[in-house]
Amino acid sequence: MITLEEQQTVLKPIFEAVTTIKTVFVDFPDAIQRGQLPCIILSAGEAEYDQVTRGAHHLRIRRTWKAILLAEEAVLGRQFQAEQTTKPFLTSVPVKLAAYPVVKLADGRSFDLRLDKGRDQGVLTIKYNDALYTGTIFYLYTVVESYITPV
């Protein structure tokens, strides 16, 4: 079984490969420094479990991931800042992710990275630790399948 942590480990460099992303966090940081922006905070969301499609001894886990983009600190009174700083990522992030339909671990195991039914929330102002940032939230899915040995 490919663990959640293993998925995070191999998803991180995919997000780091998006042009102009400076930092990718796999845990929520206590603080974000200006030099770390734009950044992505990768967070595991809900999952669906399926033991019906391929049989009771086969577990399929489809996990939702949130990739929270903080593009830059929001400046009050600066019109259209969120649009200017976030729009380029609304194309570059999904295009980069789509280039990895199957993600391989160093040991040869793999899982699917899916954008079908994925989405983003458009241009947003996001509050994080009492600071405002321009950005968006991307939703993507991973699918891990594993044979379960009966007890």
XYZ file of C-alpha atoms in Angstrom:
151
model
C 0.000 0.000 0.000
C 1.334 3.437 -0.891
C 0.981 5.620 2.187
C -0.256 9.173 2.395
C 3.247 10.327 3.323
C 4.744 8.581 0.291
C 2.226 10.331 -1.939
C 3.118 13.704 -0.425
C 6.818 13.018 -0.946
C 6.433 12.465 -4.694
C 3.734 15.124 -5.241
C 5.942 17.844 -3.738
C 8.521 17.963 -6.581
C 5.727 18.044 -9.184
C 4.413 21.251 -7.617
C 7.973 22.568 -7.198
C 8.397 22.178 -10.963
C 5.661 24.743 -11.635
C 7.458 27.847 -12.843
C 7.697 30.572 -10.184
C 6.506 28.407 -7.239
C 9.199 29.009 -4.628
C 8.068 26.771 -1.762
C 5.897 23.684 -1.342
C 4.803 22.790 2.173
C 3.452 19.325 3.045
C 2.549 20.499 6.555
C 0.859 23.769 7.479
C 3.660 26.192 8.416
C 3.414 28.388 11.498
C 4.515 31.386 9.443
C 5.184 32.198 5.820
C 8.040 34.500 4.926
C 7.763 36.864 1.977
C 10.716 35.112 0.297
C 8.765 31.814 0.302
C 6.009 33.245 -1.912
C 4.436 32.135 -4.145
C 3.922 28.897 -2.259
C 1.706 25.830 -2.246
C 0.449 24.159 0.921
C -0.418 20.551 0.064
C -3.109 19.056 2.271
C -4.726 15.613 2.222
C -8.498 15.726 2.136
C -11.273 13.185 2.216
C -11.020 9.758 0.584
C -13.404 7.224 -0.917
C -12.752 3.522 -0.321
C -13.807 0.891 -2.849
C -13.660 -2.871 -2.269
C -16.441 -3.659 -4.734
C -15.066 -2.780 -8.177
C -12.196 -5.295 -8.163
C -13.295 -7.577 -5.330
C -13.180 -7.741 -1.562
C -9.422 -8.359 -1.436
C -8.595 -5.304 -3.487
C -8.732 -1.838 -1.911
C -8.980 1.266 -4.105
C -8.528 4.628 -2.371
C -9.400 7.841 -4.218
C -8.092 10.747 -2.130
C -8.865 14.431 -2.581
C -5.890 16.763 -2.198
C -6.062 20.497 -1.651
C -3.189 22.533 -3.019
C -3.543 25.970 -1.455
C -1.740 28.580 -3.538
C -0.626 31.716 -1.736
C 0.708 33.931 -4.519
C 1.620 37.059 -2.574
C 0.591 39.132 0.410
C -2.563 41.086 -0.331
C -2.205 44.849 -0.271
C -5.371 46.624 0.806
C -6.477 49.167 -1.760
C -4.511 47.668 -4.655
C -7.192 46.992 -7.277
C -7.105 43.735 -9.224
C -4.028 42.497 -7.348
C -5.506 39.039 -6.832
C -6.277 38.662 -10.537
C -2.823 39.830 -11.609
C -0.928 37.534 -9.261
C -3.147 34.446 -9.425
C -4.260 34.147 -13.076
C -0.986 32.678 -14.427
C -1.243 29.792 -11.948
C -4.797 28.934 -13.035
C -3.256 27.542 -16.224
C 0.286 26.518 -15.229
C -0.627 24.348 -12.227
C -3.241 22.105 -13.945
C -1.050 21.789 -17.055
C 1.914 20.618 -14.933
C -0.246 18.155 -12.982
C -1.810 16.767 -16.174
C 1.684 15.838 -17.362
C 1.857 13.222 -14.564
C -1.139 10.882 -15.005
C 0.863 8.114 -13.302
C 3.272 9.022 -10.520
C 6.072 6.556 -9.778
C 7.891 6.077 -6.519
C 11.621 5.282 -6.469
C 10.868 1.604 -5.754
C 8.702 1.280 -8.888
C 5.285 1.391 -7.236
C 2.907 3.912 -8.736
C -0.412 5.676 -8.297
C -2.698 7.719 -10.517
C -2.876 11.504 -10.357
C -6.270 12.642 -11.624
C -7.670 16.006 -12.530
C -11.012 14.646 -13.742
C -13.607 16.274 -11.492
C -10.765 18.340 -10.052
C -11.112 22.085 -9.952
C -9.837 25.370 -8.610
C -11.699 28.095 -6.787
C -10.725 30.906 -9.120
C -9.114 34.080 -7.899
C -9.338 34.502 -4.115
C -8.087 36.466 -1.179
C -7.101 33.871 1.430
C -6.587 34.504 5.138
C -3.787 32.430 6.652
C -2.449 33.006 10.180
C -3.995 36.486 10.376
C -2.423 37.623 7.087
C -4.179 38.074 3.740
C -2.798 36.548 0.559
C -3.887 36.433 -3.052
C -4.250 32.922 -4.443
C -6.596 30.018 -4.996
C -7.235 26.440 -3.934
C -6.722 23.588 -6.391
C -8.414 20.208 -5.902
C -6.898 17.057 -7.391
C -7.169 13.334 -6.752
C -4.845 10.408 -6.300
C -5.923 6.814 -6.789
C -4.042 4.048 -4.994
C -4.917 0.398 -5.533
C -3.634 -2.431 -3.401
C -4.239 -6.139 -2.871
C -5.243 -6.872 0.725
C -4.137 -10.208 2.152
C -7.059 -11.843 3.985
C -6.567 -12.527 7.692
